[in-house]
mmCIF file of C-alpha atoms and ligand atoms in Angstrom:
data_model
loop_
_atom_site.group_PDB
_atom_site.id
_atom_site.type_symbol
_atom_site.label_atom_id
_atom_site.label_comp_id
_atom_site.label_asym_id
_atom_site.label_seq_id
_atom_site.Cartn_x
_atom_site.Cartn_y
_atom_site.Cartn_z
ATOM 1 C CA MET A 1 78.174 -187.792 7.855
ATOM 2 C CA GLN A 2 76.410 -188.218 4.515
ATOM 3 C CA SER A 3 78.117 -188.552 1.112
ATOM 4 C CA GLU A 4 79.645 -185.475 -0.507
ATOM 5 C CA SER A 5 76.909 -185.044 -3.132
ATOM 6 C CA VAL A 6 74.114 -185.363 -0.553
ATOM 7 C CA LEU A 7 75.905 -182.843 1.625
ATOM 8 C CA HIS A 8 76.253 -180.463 -1.261
ATOM 9 C CA GLU A 9 72.558 -180.601 -2.090
ATOM 10 C CA LEU A 10 71.613 -180.234 1.550
ATOM 11 C CA ALA A 11 73.904 -177.264 1.930
ATOM 12 C CA PHE A 12 72.528 -175.432 -1.095
ATOM 13 C CA LYS A 13 68.949 -176.044 0.036
ATOM 14 C CA ALA A 14 69.749 -174.800 3.523
ATOM 15 C CA LEU A 15 71.400 -171.656 2.229
ATOM 16 C CA ASP A 16 68.503 -170.955 -0.136
ATOM 17 C CA SER A 17 66.163 -170.987 2.857
ATOM 18 C CA PHE A 18 68.181 -168.594 5.033
ATOM 19 C CA GLN A 19 67.412 -164.887 5.199
ATOM 20 C CA ILE A 20 67.953 -162.522 8.076
ATOM 21 C CA GLU A 21 66.662 -159.030 8.839
ATOM 22 C CA ILE A 22 69.119 -156.337 9.820
ATOM 23 C CA PRO A 23 68.322 -153.503 12.251
ATOM 24 C CA SER A 24 68.512 -149.834 11.335
ATOM 25 C CA TRP A 25 70.064 -149.114 14.747
ATOM 26 C CA GLY A 26 72.977 -151.422 13.947
ATOM 27 C CA PHE A 27 74.318 -148.732 11.600
ATOM 28 C CA ALA A 28 73.864 -145.770 13.917
ATOM 29 C CA ASN A 29 76.124 -144.421 16.628
ATOM 30 C CA THR A 30 75.232 -146.251 19.805
ATOM 31 C CA GLY A 31 76.916 -146.598 23.127
ATOM 32 C CA THR A 32 76.688 -147.686 26.694
ATOM 33 C CA ARG A 33 75.350 -145.776 29.674
ATOM 34 C CA PHE A 34 78.895 -144.506 30.134
ATOM 35 C CA GLY A 35 79.117 -142.803 26.778
ATOM 36 C CA LYS A 36 79.387 -143.164 23.065
ATOM 37 C CA PHE A 37 82.340 -143.404 20.721
ATOM 38 C CA PHE A 38 81.379 -141.842 17.435
ATOM 39 C CA GLN A 39 82.318 -143.494 14.157
ATOM 40 C CA ALA A 40 82.804 -141.488 11.009
ATOM 41 C CA ALA A 41 80.944 -144.118 8.972
ATOM 42 C CA ALA A 42 77.930 -144.283 11.284
ATOM 43 C CA ALA A 43 74.545 -143.523 9.737
ATOM 44 C CA SER A 44 72.623 -140.644 11.220
ATOM 45 C CA THR A 45 69.696 -140.392 8.823
ATOM 46 C CA LEU A 46 67.253 -143.011 7.638
ATOM 47 C CA GLU A 47 68.585 -142.519 4.136
ATOM 48 C CA GLU A 48 72.066 -143.474 5.333
ATOM 49 C CA LYS A 49 70.706 -146.501 7.184
ATOM 50 C CA PHE A 50 68.898 -147.684 4.050
ATOM 51 C CA SER A 51 72.030 -147.097 2.013
ATOM 52 C CA ASP A 52 74.090 -149.237 4.408
ATOM 53 C CA ALA A 53 71.434 -151.943 4.510
ATOM 54 C CA GLY A 54 71.306 -151.945 0.706
ATOM 55 C CA GLN A 55 75.055 -152.431 0.618
ATOM 56 C CA VAL A 56 74.912 -155.373 3.064
ATOM 57 C CA HIS A 57 72.183 -156.969 0.948
ATOM 58 C CA LYS A 58 74.189 -156.433 -2.228
ATOM 59 C CA LEU A 59 77.193 -158.171 -0.693
ATOM 60 C CA THR A 60 75.386 -161.068 1.014
ATOM 61 C CA GLY A 61 72.134 -161.466 -0.935
ATOM 62 C CA VAL A 62 70.245 -162.560 2.180
ATOM 63 C CA THR A 63 69.194 -159.367 3.989
ATOM 64 C CA PRO A 64 66.254 -157.989 1.999
ATOM 65 C CA THR A 65 64.556 -156.242 4.931
ATOM 66 C CA LEU A 66 65.475 -153.559 7.447
ATOM 67 C CA ALA A 67 63.933 -153.404 10.930
ATOM 68 C CA LEU A 68 62.808 -149.892 11.861
ATOM 69 C CA HIS A 69 62.451 -148.227 15.236
ATOM 70 C CA VAL A 70 59.489 -145.854 15.247
ATOM 71 C CA LEU A 71 60.958 -143.007 17.266
ATOM 72 C CA TRP A 72 64.405 -143.123 15.713
ATOM 73 C CA ASP A 73 63.361 -143.774 12.124
ATOM 74 C CA LEU A 74 59.784 -142.544 11.721
ATOM 75 C CA PRO A 75 59.532 -139.595 14.124
ATOM 76 C CA HIS A 76 56.398 -138.330 12.335
ATOM 77 C CA GLY A 77 54.684 -141.702 12.379
ATOM 78 C CA ALA A 78 52.657 -142.930 9.437
ATOM 79 C CA SER A 79 53.176 -139.663 7.571
ATOM 80 C CA ASP A 80 56.827 -140.706 7.106
ATOM 81 C CA ALA A 81 55.740 -143.835 5.241
ATOM 82 C CA ALA A 82 55.884 -142.311 1.754
ATOM 83 C CA ALA A 83 59.473 -141.171 2.293
ATOM 84 C CA VAL A 84 60.396 -144.620 3.592
ATOM 85 C CA ARG A 85 58.828 -146.218 0.528
ATOM 86 C CA ALA A 86 61.006 -144.044 -1.694
ATOM 87 C CA LEU A 87 64.134 -145.157 0.199
ATOM 88 C CA GLU A 88 63.109 -148.792 -0.202
ATOM 89 C CA SER A 89 63.052 -148.603 -3.959
ATOM 90 C CA ARG A 90 66.194 -146.499 -4.124
ATOM 91 C CA PHE A 91 68.315 -148.864 -2.052
ATOM 92 C CA GLY A 92 66.725 -152.242 -2.823
ATOM 93 C CA VAL A 93 65.682 -153.266 0.679
ATOM 94 C CA THR A 94 62.196 -153.107 2.149
ATOM 95 C CA SER A 95 60.984 -152.232 5.617
ATOM 96 C CA GLY A 96 60.925 -155.149 8.005
ATOM 97 C CA SER A 97 59.600 -155.342 11.520
ATOM 98 C CA ILE A 98 58.323 -152.167 13.124
ATOM 99 C CA ASN A 99 59.602 -151.587 16.648
ATOM 100 C CA PRO A 100 57.521 -149.302 18.863
ATOM 101 C CA ASN A 101 59.503 -147.156 21.260
ATOM 102 C CA LEU A 102 58.066 -147.047 24.763
ATOM 103 C CA PHE A 103 61.307 -146.358 26.563
ATOM 104 C CA GLN A 104 62.556 -142.877 25.835
ATOM 105 C CA ASP A 105 59.701 -140.519 26.488
ATOM 106 C CA GLN A 106 59.912 -138.734 29.864
ATOM 107 C CA GLU A 107 56.317 -139.669 30.638
ATOM 108 C CA PHE A 108 57.299 -143.346 30.617
ATOM 109 C CA LYS A 109 59.590 -142.947 33.620
ATOM 110 C CA PHE A 110 57.378 -145.245 35.720
ATOM 111 C CA GLY A 111 56.237 -147.424 32.867
ATOM 112 C CA SER A 112 54.323 -147.249 29.616
ATOM 113 C CA LEU A 113 51.700 -149.969 29.043
ATOM 114 C CA CYS A 114 52.023 -150.792 32.780
ATOM 115 C CA ASN A 115 52.127 -147.262 34.145
ATOM 116 C CA PRO A 116 49.809 -146.759 37.158
ATOM 117 C CA SER A 117 48.421 -143.684 35.412
ATOM 118 C CA ALA A 118 45.527 -144.609 33.104
ATOM 119 C CA GLU A 119 46.278 -141.550 31.018
ATOM 120 C CA ILE A 120 49.877 -142.546 30.363
ATOM 121 C CA ARG A 121 48.848 -146.134 29.630
ATOM 122 C CA GLU A 122 46.412 -144.747 27.102
ATOM 123 C CA ARG A 123 49.189 -142.814 25.364
ATOM 124 C CA ALA A 124 51.351 -145.929 25.290
ATOM 125 C CA VAL A 125 48.518 -147.958 23.738
ATOM 126 C CA ALA A 126 48.047 -145.175 21.183
ATOM 127 C CA HIS A 127 51.720 -145.509 20.268
ATOM 128 C CA MET A 128 51.275 -149.273 19.827
ATOM 129 C CA ILE A 129 48.295 -148.682 17.565
ATOM 130 C CA ASP A 130 50.237 -146.043 15.592
ATOM 131 C CA SER A 131 52.954 -148.632 15.121
ATOM 132 C CA VAL A 132 50.427 -151.104 13.729
ATOM 133 C CA VAL A 133 49.258 -148.435 11.280
ATOM 134 C CA ILE A 134 52.841 -147.611 10.258
ATOM 135 C CA ALA A 135 53.540 -151.294 9.686
ATOM 136 C CA ARG A 136 50.417 -151.591 7.567
ATOM 137 C CA GLU A 137 51.371 -148.555 5.467
ATOM 138 C CA LEU A 138 54.799 -150.033 4.874
ATOM 139 C CA GLY A 139 53.536 -153.539 4.170
ATOM 140 C CA SER A 140 55.399 -154.911 7.212
ATOM 141 C CA ARG A 141 54.093 -158.083 8.758
ATOM 142 C CA ASP A 142 55.550 -157.844 12.256
ATOM 143 C CA ILE A 143 55.151 -155.342 15.068
ATOM 144 C CA SER A 144 57.855 -156.258 17.464
ATOM 145 C CA LEU A 145 57.270 -155.127 21.032
ATOM 146 C CA TRP A 146 60.021 -154.820 23.554
ATOM 147 C CA LEU A 147 58.573 -153.460 26.783
ATOM 148 C CA PRO A 148 61.018 -151.698 29.117
ATOM 149 C CA ASP A 149 58.515 -151.543 32.002
ATOM 150 C CA GLY A 150 59.329 -152.750 35.462
ATOM 151 C CA SER A 151 60.352 -151.475 38.883
ATOM 152 C CA ASN A 152 63.580 -151.058 40.786
ATOM 153 C CA TYR A 153 62.505 -151.710 44.380
ATOM 154 C CA PRO A 154 60.378 -154.368 46.092
ATOM 155 C CA GLY A 155 56.960 -153.242 47.216
ATOM 156 C CA THR A 156 56.906 -150.121 45.066
ATOM 157 C CA GLN A 157 54.566 -151.417 42.359
ATOM 158 C CA SER A 158 51.720 -153.922 42.134
ATOM 159 C CA ILE A 159 52.992 -156.718 39.924
ATOM 160 C CA ARG A 160 49.478 -158.168 39.599
ATOM 161 C CA LYS A 161 47.805 -154.920 38.558
ATOM 162 C CA ARG A 162 50.483 -154.412 35.957
ATOM 163 C CA ILE A 163 49.848 -157.884 34.484
ATOM 164 C CA ALA A 164 46.193 -156.986 33.996
ATOM 165 C CA TRP A 165 47.017 -153.608 32.403
ATOM 166 C CA LEU A 166 49.425 -155.300 30.045
ATOM 167 C CA GLU A 167 46.898 -157.942 29.017
ATOM 168 C CA GLU A 168 44.385 -155.247 28.249
ATOM 169 C CA ALA A 169 46.889 -153.179 26.239
ATOM 170 C CA LEU A 170 47.982 -156.126 24.125
ATOM 171 C CA ILE A 171 44.402 -157.243 23.471
ATOM 172 C CA ARG A 172 43.622 -153.724 22.252
ATOM 173 C CA THR A 173 46.739 -153.619 20.062
ATOM 174 C CA HIS A 174 46.003 -157.048 18.622
ATOM 175 C CA ALA A 175 42.486 -155.938 17.707
ATOM 176 C CA GLU A 176 44.013 -153.401 15.290
ATOM 177 C CA LEU A 177 46.118 -155.944 13.373
ATOM 178 C CA ALA A 178 45.290 -156.652 9.746
ATOM 179 C CA PRO A 179 44.855 -160.371 8.980
ATOM 180 C CA ASN A 180 48.421 -160.705 7.687
ATOM 181 C CA GLN A 181 50.048 -158.838 10.565
ATOM 182 C CA ARG A 182 51.546 -160.209 13.755
ATOM 183 C CA LEU A 183 52.381 -158.924 17.189
ATOM 184 C CA LEU A 184 55.690 -160.257 18.520
ATOM 185 C CA VAL A 185 56.227 -160.085 22.274
ATOM 186 C CA GLU A 186 59.846 -159.854 23.408
ATOM 187 C CA TYR A 187 60.996 -160.620 26.950
ATOM 188 C CA LYS A 188 64.008 -159.630 29.005
ATOM 189 C CA PRO A 189 64.862 -160.446 32.628
ATOM 190 C CA PHE A 190 66.252 -157.068 33.665
ATOM 191 C CA GLU A 191 67.434 -153.685 32.437
ATOM 192 C CA PRO A 192 66.404 -150.956 32.500
ATOM 193 C CA ALA A 193 64.421 -152.197 35.530
ATOM 194 C CA PHE A 194 66.465 -153.921 38.198
ATOM 195 C CA TYR A 195 63.904 -155.485 40.541
ATOM 196 C CA HIS A 196 61.062 -156.740 38.374
ATOM 197 C CA THR A 197 60.481 -156.547 34.634
ATOM 198 C CA ASP A 198 56.869 -156.809 33.493
ATOM 199 C CA ILE A 199 57.728 -159.265 30.691
ATOM 200 C CA GLY A 200 60.638 -161.015 32.354
ATOM 201 C CA ASP A 201 60.785 -164.383 30.616
ATOM 202 C CA TRP A 202 59.391 -166.553 27.857
ATOM 203 C CA GLY A 203 56.562 -167.913 29.990
ATOM 204 C CA MET A 204 55.226 -164.432 30.645
ATOM 205 C CA ALA A 205 55.664 -163.526 26.987
ATOM 206 C CA ALA A 206 53.870 -166.684 25.858
ATOM 207 C CA HIS A 207 50.983 -166.071 28.250
ATOM 208 C CA LEU A 208 50.612 -162.502 27.018
ATOM 209 C CA ALA A 209 50.787 -163.564 23.383
ATOM 210 C CA VAL A 210 48.068 -166.180 23.898
ATOM 211 C CA LYS A 211 45.953 -163.632 25.743
ATOM 212 C CA ALA A 212 46.473 -160.947 23.082
ATOM 213 C CA GLY A 213 45.081 -163.118 20.294
ATOM 214 C CA PRO A 214 45.845 -165.641 17.561
ATOM 215 C CA GLN A 215 48.243 -163.391 15.649
ATOM 216 C CA ALA A 216 50.614 -162.842 18.557
ATOM 217 C CA ARG A 217 53.813 -164.821 19.091
ATOM 218 C CA VAL A 218 56.928 -164.733 21.260
ATOM 219 C CA LEU A 219 60.171 -163.102 20.182
ATOM 220 C CA VAL A 220 63.390 -164.587 21.555
ATOM 221 C CA ASP A 221 66.323 -162.209 21.871
ATOM 222 C CA THR A 222 69.325 -164.447 22.510
ATOM 223 C CA GLY A 223 70.887 -161.813 24.793
ATOM 224 C CA HIS A 224 67.832 -161.653 27.045
ATOM 225 C CA HIS A 225 68.504 -164.645 29.270
ATOM 226 C CA TYR A 226 70.425 -165.384 32.424
ATOM 227 C CA ALA A 227 73.910 -166.632 31.744
ATOM 228 C CA THR A 228 73.307 -170.360 32.106
ATOM 229 C CA GLN A 229 69.829 -170.594 30.603
ATOM 230 C CA ASN A 230 69.235 -173.299 28.014
ATOM 231 C CA ILE A 231 67.893 -171.180 25.165
ATOM 232 C CA GLU A 232 67.447 -174.032 22.693
ATOM 233 C CA GLN A 233 65.135 -175.724 25.178
ATOM 234 C CA ILE A 234 63.010 -172.569 25.322
ATOM 235 C CA VAL A 235 62.997 -172.547 21.522
ATOM 236 C CA ALA A 236 61.918 -176.193 21.448
ATOM 237 C CA TRP A 237 59.015 -175.433 23.797
ATOM 238 C CA LEU A 238 57.928 -172.423 21.775
ATOM 239 C CA LEU A 239 58.048 -174.488 18.596
ATOM 240 C CA HIS A 240 56.105 -177.289 20.234
ATOM 241 C CA THR A 241 53.383 -174.903 21.357
ATOM 242 C CA ASN A 242 53.413 -172.982 18.045
ATOM 243 C CA MET A 243 54.286 -169.773 19.862
ATOM 244 C CA LEU A 244 57.657 -168.948 18.309
ATOM 245 C CA GLY A 245 57.410 -165.768 16.261
ATOM 246 C CA GLY A 246 61.021 -164.832 15.720
ATOM 247 C CA PHE A 247 64.446 -163.989 17.023
ATOM 248 C CA HIS A 248 66.658 -161.110 17.803
ATOM 249 C CA PHE A 249 70.069 -162.647 17.271
ATOM 250 C CA ASN A 250 73.203 -161.394 18.951
ATOM 251 C CA ASP A 251 75.753 -162.789 21.375
ATOM 252 C CA ARG A 252 76.579 -162.039 24.967
ATOM 253 C CA ARG A 253 79.042 -162.867 27.662
ATOM 254 C CA TYR A 254 77.505 -161.196 30.700
ATOM 255 C CA ALA A 255 74.196 -159.424 30.155
ATOM 256 C CA ASP A 256 72.404 -157.944 27.128
ATOM 257 C CA ASP A 257 75.750 -157.241 25.497
ATOM 258 C CA ASP A 258 74.497 -157.072 21.874
ATOM 259 C CA LEU A 259 77.771 -158.533 20.575
ATOM 260 C CA THR A 260 78.018 -159.972 17.080
ATOM 261 C CA LEU A 261 76.333 -163.315 16.494
ATOM 262 C CA GLY A 262 78.415 -166.355 17.393
ATOM 263 C CA SER A 263 81.339 -164.290 18.628
ATOM 264 C CA ILE A 264 81.239 -165.768 22.145
ATOM 265 C CA ASP A 265 79.326 -169.040 21.835
ATOM 266 C CA PRO A 266 78.713 -170.195 18.259
ATOM 267 C CA TYR A 267 77.694 -173.672 19.494
ATOM 268 C CA GLN A 268 74.638 -172.189 21.158
ATOM 269 C CA ILE A 269 73.376 -170.638 17.930
ATOM 270 C CA PHE A 270 74.037 -173.962 16.199
ATOM 271 C CA ARG A 271 71.903 -175.722 18.820
ATOM 272 C CA ILE A 272 69.087 -173.208 18.359
ATOM 273 C CA PHE A 273 69.258 -173.592 14.581
ATOM 274 C CA HIS A 274 69.138 -177.362 14.977
ATOM 275 C CA GLU A 275 65.848 -177.143 16.893
ATOM 276 C CA ILE A 276 64.382 -174.929 14.175
ATOM 277 C CA GLN A 277 65.509 -177.177 11.354
ATOM 278 C CA LEU A 278 64.002 -180.174 13.142
ATOM 279 C CA SER A 279 60.623 -178.516 12.866
ATOM 280 C CA GLY A 280 60.690 -178.447 9.055
ATOM 281 C CA ARG A 281 60.403 -175.983 6.253
ATOM 282 C CA GLU A 282 56.825 -174.805 6.744
ATOM 283 C CA ALA A 283 57.543 -173.614 10.270
ATOM 284 C CA LEU A 284 60.377 -171.528 8.917
ATOM 285 C CA GLN A 285 57.995 -169.201 7.105
ATOM 286 C CA ASP A 286 56.627 -168.085 10.428
ATOM 287 C CA ILE A 287 59.901 -167.495 12.223
ATOM 288 C CA ALA A 288 61.374 -164.058 11.679
ATOM 289 C CA PHE A 289 65.174 -164.115 11.872
ATOM 290 C CA MET A 290 66.383 -160.683 12.896
ATOM 291 C CA ILE A 291 69.638 -159.271 14.145
ATOM 292 C CA ASP A 292 69.553 -157.010 17.192
ATOM 293 C CA GLN A 293 73.087 -155.796 17.723
ATOM 294 C CA SER A 294 74.853 -152.649 18.646
ATOM 295 C CA HIS A 295 78.375 -152.254 17.355
ATOM 296 C CA ASN A 296 80.104 -149.861 19.664
ATOM 297 C CA LEU A 297 83.695 -150.695 18.837
ATOM 298 C CA LYS A 298 83.686 -152.683 15.601
ATOM 299 C CA GLY A 299 83.036 -150.913 12.321
ATOM 300 C CA LYS A 300 79.298 -151.053 11.769
ATOM 301 C CA MET A 301 79.292 -152.235 8.172
ATOM 302 C CA GLU A 302 82.006 -154.803 8.828
ATOM 303 C CA ALA A 303 80.221 -156.103 11.938
ATOM 304 C CA MET A 304 76.944 -156.491 10.053
ATOM 305 C CA VAL A 305 78.466 -158.350 7.121
ATOM 306 C CA GLN A 306 80.452 -160.540 9.505
ATOM 307 C CA THR A 307 77.265 -161.330 11.437
ATOM 308 C CA VAL A 308 75.295 -162.308 8.350
ATOM 309 C CA ALA A 309 78.103 -164.581 7.143
ATOM 310 C CA THR A 310 78.374 -166.176 10.598
ATOM 311 C CA GLY A 311 74.621 -166.763 10.630
ATOM 312 C CA GLN A 312 74.874 -168.543 7.276
ATOM 313 C CA GLU A 313 77.778 -170.692 8.468
ATOM 314 C CA LEU A 314 75.971 -171.792 11.620
ATOM 315 C CA TRP A 315 72.690 -172.389 9.795
ATOM 316 C CA LEU A 316 74.568 -174.522 7.319
ATOM 317 C CA LYS A 317 76.337 -176.523 10.034
ATOM 318 C CA ALA A 318 72.974 -177.223 11.671
ATOM 319 C CA ALA A 319 71.595 -178.384 8.315
ATOM 320 C CA LEU A 320 74.353 -180.979 8.078
ATOM 321 C CA VAL A 321 73.175 -182.903 11.126
ATOM 322 C CA ASP A 322 71.902 -186.238 9.857
ATOM 323 C CA ARG A 323 68.618 -185.957 11.694
ATOM 324 C CA ASP A 324 67.326 -189.474 10.904
ATOM 325 C CA GLN A 325 70.528 -191.017 12.083
ATOM 326 C CA LEU A 326 70.516 -188.810 15.170
ATOM 327 C CA ALA A 327 66.937 -189.804 16.019
ATOM 328 C CA SER A 328 67.788 -193.462 15.822
ATOM 329 C CA LEU A 329 70.858 -193.022 18.046
ATOM 330 C CA GLN A 330 68.748 -191.057 20.521
ATOM 331 C CA ASP A 331 66.098 -193.774 20.595
ATOM 332 C CA LYS A 332 68.730 -196.385 21.316
ATOM 333 C CA CYS A 333 70.328 -194.135 23.921
ATOM 334 C CA GLU A 334 73.680 -194.364 22.170
ATOM 335 C CA LEU A 335 74.840 -191.243 23.890
ATOM 336 C CA VAL A 336 78.396 -190.868 22.743
ATOM 337 C CA ALA A 337 77.577 -191.720 19.137
ATOM 338 C CA ALA A 338 74.665 -189.231 19.158
ATOM 339 C CA GLU A 339 76.791 -186.503 20.649
ATOM 340 C CA GLU A 340 79.639 -187.125 18.219
ATOM 341 C CA LEU A 341 77.256 -186.989 15.270
ATOM 342 C CA PHE A 342 75.842 -183.685 16.540
ATOM 343 C CA ARG A 343 79.254 -182.176 17.272
ATOM 344 C CA GLY A 344 80.626 -183.503 13.984
ATOM 345 C CA ALA A 345 78.273 -181.242 12.055
ATOM 346 C CA PHE A 346 79.297 -178.299 14.197
ATOM 347 C CA TRP A 347 82.974 -178.853 13.497
ATOM 348 C CA HIS A 348 82.485 -179.371 9.763
ATOM 349 C CA ASP A 349 84.157 -176.580 7.796
ATOM 350 C CA VAL A 350 81.284 -175.189 5.748
ATOM 351 C CA ARG A 351 83.144 -172.210 4.343
ATOM 352 C CA PRO A 352 84.111 -173.835 0.999
ATOM 353 C CA VAL A 353 80.517 -174.811 0.133
ATOM 354 C CA LEU A 354 79.277 -171.414 1.287
ATOM 355 C CA LYS A 355 81.693 -169.778 -1.167
ATOM 356 C CA GLU A 356 80.453 -172.072 -3.888
ATOM 357 C CA TRP A 357 76.831 -171.166 -3.148
ATOM 358 C CA ARG A 358 77.673 -167.454 -3.272
ATOM 359 C CA ARG A 359 79.423 -167.902 -6.627
ATOM 360 C CA SER A 360 76.367 -169.722 -7.973
ATOM 361 C CA LYS A 361 74.238 -166.715 -7.022
ATOM 362 C CA GLY A 362 76.577 -164.178 -8.562
ATOM 363 C CA LEU A 363 77.525 -162.898 -5.096
ATOM 364 C CA PRO A 364 81.048 -162.155 -3.897
ATOM 365 C CA GLU A 365 82.709 -165.266 -2.429
ATOM 366 C CA ASP A 366 83.999 -163.367 0.538
ATOM 367 C CA PRO A 367 81.613 -160.526 1.403
ATOM 368 C CA LEU A 368 83.929 -158.992 4.013
ATOM 369 C CA ALA A 369 86.792 -158.794 1.541
ATOM 370 C CA ALA A 370 84.396 -157.459 -1.085
ATOM 371 C CA LEU A 371 83.268 -154.772 1.341
ATOM 372 C CA ALA A 372 86.882 -153.728 1.913
ATOM 373 C CA GLU A 373 87.575 -153.695 -1.842
ATOM 374 C CA SER A 374 84.438 -151.724 -2.640
ATOM 375 C CA GLY A 375 85.721 -148.647 -0.822
ATOM 376 C CA TYR A 376 82.175 -148.114 0.540
ATOM 377 C CA VAL A 377 83.256 -147.564 4.147
ATOM 378 C CA GLN A 378 85.921 -145.035 3.151
ATOM 379 C CA ARG A 379 83.419 -143.203 0.993
ATOM 380 C CA ILE A 380 80.732 -142.926 3.671
ATOM 381 C CA SER A 381 83.331 -142.038 6.307
ATOM 382 C CA ALA A 382 84.442 -139.121 4.186
ATOM 383 C CA GLU A 383 80.871 -138.068 3.414
ATOM 384 C CA ARG A 384 79.448 -138.491 6.921
ATOM 385 C CA GLY A 385 82.505 -137.963 9.100
ATOM 386 C CA GLY A 386 81.854 -134.265 9.486
ATOM 387 C CA LYS A 387 78.532 -134.569 11.253
ATOM 388 C CA LEU A 388 79.190 -136.153 14.589
ATOM 389 C CA ALA A 389 75.957 -134.832 16.010
ATOM 390 C CA PRO A 390 74.640 -136.760 19.005
ATOM 391 C CA VAL A 391 71.865 -139.142 18.068
ATOM 392 C CA SER A 392 69.028 -140.438 20.144
ATOM 393 C CA SER A 393 69.585 -144.172 19.928
ATOM 394 C CA TYR A 394 71.091 -145.953 22.911
ATOM 395 C CA ALA A 395 70.590 -149.477 21.608
HETATM 396 C C1 RM4 B 1 66.306 -153.869 23.996
HETATM 397 C C2 RM4 B 1 65.676 -154.932 23.140
HETATM 398 C C3 RM4 B 1 64.957 -154.405 21.944
HETATM 399 C C4 RM4 B 1 65.734 -153.331 21.268
HETATM 400 C C5 RM4 B 1 66.115 -152.276 22.288
HETATM 401 C C6 RM4 B 1 66.782 -151.089 21.679
HETATM 402 O O1 RM4 B 1 67.239 -154.409 24.868
HETATM 403 O O2 RM4 B 1 66.612 -155.898 22.759
HETATM 404 O O3 RM4 B 1 64.662 -155.417 21.057
HETATM 405 O O4 RM4 B 1 64.929 -152.778 20.271
HETATM 406 O O5 RM4 B 1 66.936 -152.872 23.251
HETATM 407 MN MN1 MN B 2 65.932 -157.253 21.127
HETATM 408 MN MN1 MN B 3 68.336 -156.187 24.049
#
């Protein structure tokens, strides 16, 4: 490990470079396919989601943008943009990635961009193009596509035809992007489809992104892998091929559990962060860090603040790896020494320096405690608790 003063400087630099986008759906009532447990503090309007996001940003200082889901947050499309703009300035956070919704409409039962019906595919492409327009109106760089399409039974759909339809749809969407916009292609091995998913892994996503055009990249959702997959290796490949567009961070134990970041396997996030930090500062500009979580049991505000703080801790730990020293140990095949150096950074208690950094920025030292002291959750629970109306998000 380096000297204390070097560590301190490194830590501050690392923390200055870390920002993470929070999702609007992380504040709303969500559930599982078995049901939902409503929370009094849950946000049910976009105004409430912006208010919560503004509060998280005020407490942590590192969440300036809010990811929006078109159907849940902008049901009237681009004509909602002016209202969203007003919320941005009122609550001090701006719109982040725009997430099209191709999974809730009844007509998408057998697929959206990959539906065998040309007419339905056309409607799905129109929704993608609307999403590009919404993003442009809101000044958002990224359109973040998660495609639910797939099939449940062997032999019931042509996998090859669907690849071609998807290529065509993404080429058409890409053609609508402004020069500063990007199309991020997310992958997921299963769910809602159980036999084949049209974008099932990072190879398929990377192929589609290349095919779509130069402004398309891959989005890695940490929960969208089989249990033993080596995600940092996928990240290293995407970095090497300049195809990494961003992340949906969360944690999982079994499937796409959407648990809070680092709650099950913090070492994995550390390993991913290490690969990113190896690739240098410039690359960082092009990698969108986003949270994609659904807090069914934990308080939503608490879970979000906890997640952001955990992200900072793990980012900081990864920054403490002495990368020159590690490279030389790797080259000499000094395995145990290399591993101990790597693990040493992971076990380093970064919380004191993180507190110091927060103080230096005029932020509360302990954002979770500050949230509790602020009385914000009690206030919104009292204000919102009465309206436990069902909401449409199942994230
Ligand atoms: C998917 C995927 C998407 C998210 C939806 C709601 O599993 O992770 O990114 O927007 O859920
Ligand atoms: Mn996701
Ligand atoms: Mn997911």
